[in-house]
């Protein structure tokens, strides 16, 4: 994931934020956030339980929408 972050920063510079907090009061973070587009990007590399990763990403989205 660090390699993906490095490439994103190299290509997008300040237009991308890595490990952006979802909302106050949680330790959840989006993999990437594009503030200009107000878009969160999650990357799933197929490690571990894919369904629980998808469910966690969905939870992050719902929390962010509520702030």
CSV table of C-alpha atoms in Angstrom, one decimal:
chain,number,residue,atom,x,y,z
A,1,UNK,CA,0.0,0.0,0.0
A,2,UNK,CA,2.9,2.3,0.7
A,3,UNK,CA,4.0,2.0,-3.0
A,4,UNK,CA,0.5,2.9,-4.1
A,5,UNK,CA,0.5,6.0,-1.8
A,6,UNK,CA,3.9,7.0,-3.1
A,7,UNK,CA,2.7,6.8,-6.7
A,8,UNK,CA,-0.5,8.7,-5.9
A,9,UNK,CA,1.5,11.5,-4.3
A,10,UNK,CA,4.0,11.6,-7.2
A,11,UNK,CA,1.2,11.9,-9.8
A,12,UNK,CA,-1.4,14.0,-7.9
A,13,UNK,CA,0.8,16.0,-5.4
A,14,UNK,CA,-1.3,18.1,-3.1
A,15,UNK,CA,-4.5,17.1,-4.9
A,16,UNK,CA,-4.6,13.8,-2.9
A,17,UNK,CA,-4.6,13.1,0.8
A,18,UNK,CA,-3.5,9.7,2.0
A,19,UNK,CA,-5.0,8.1,5.0
A,20,UNK,CA,-7.6,10.9,5.4
A,21,UNK,CA,-9.6,10.6,8.6
A,22,UNK,CA,-13.3,9.7,8.0
A,23,UNK,CA,-14.8,11.7,10.9
A,24,UNK,CA,-13.9,12.8,14.4
A,25,UNK,CA,-14.2,10.3,17.2
A,26,UNK,CA,-13.1,7.2,15.1
A,27,UNK,CA,-9.8,5.8,14.0
A,28,UNK,CA,-11.2,5.1,10.5
A,29,UNK,CA,-9.4,6.5,7.5
A,30,UNK,CA,-10.0,6.6,3.8
A,31,UNK,CA,-7.1,5.2,1.8
A,32,UNK,CA,-7.1,8.4,-0.4
A,33,UNK,CA,-9.2,11.5,-0.5
A,34,UNK,CA,-9.5,14.0,-3.4
A,35,UNK,CA,-10.7,17.2,-1.7
A,36,UNK,CA,-11.4,19.1,-4.9
A,37,UNK,CA,-13.7,16.4,-6.1
A,38,UNK,CA,-14.9,15.6,-2.6
A,39,UNK,CA,-14.2,11.9,-3.4
A,40,UNK,CA,-12.9,9.1,-1.2
A,41,UNK,CA,-11.0,6.2,-2.8
A,42,UNK,CA,-10.6,2.8,-1.1
A,43,UNK,CA,-8.2,0.2,-2.4
A,44,UNK,CA,-8.8,-3.5,-1.8
A,45,UNK,CA,-5.8,-5.7,-2.6
A,46,UNK,CA,-7.6,-8.9,-1.9
A,47,UNK,CA,-5.8,-9.6,1.4
A,48,UNK,CA,-7.8,-11.1,4.2
A,49,UNK,CA,-11.6,-11.2,4.3
A,50,UNK,CA,-12.8,-9.2,1.3
A,51,UNK,CA,-16.4,-9.0,2.6
A,52,UNK,CA,-15.5,-7.5,5.9
A,53,UNK,CA,-13.2,-5.1,4.1
A,54,UNK,CA,-16.1,-4.1,1.8
A,55,UNK,CA,-18.4,-3.7,4.9
A,56,UNK,CA,-15.8,-1.5,6.7
A,57,UNK,CA,-15.5,0.7,3.6
A,58,UNK,CA,-19.2,1.1,3.4
A,59,UNK,CA,-19.3,2.1,7.1
A,60,UNK,CA,-16.7,4.7,6.5
A,61,UNK,CA,-18.7,6.2,3.6
A,62,UNK,CA,-21.9,6.3,5.7
A,63,UNK,CA,-20.0,8.0,8.6
A,64,UNK,CA,-18.4,10.6,6.3
A,65,UNK,CA,-21.8,11.4,4.8
A,66,UNK,CA,-23.3,12.1,8.2
A,67,UNK,CA,-20.7,14.8,9.1
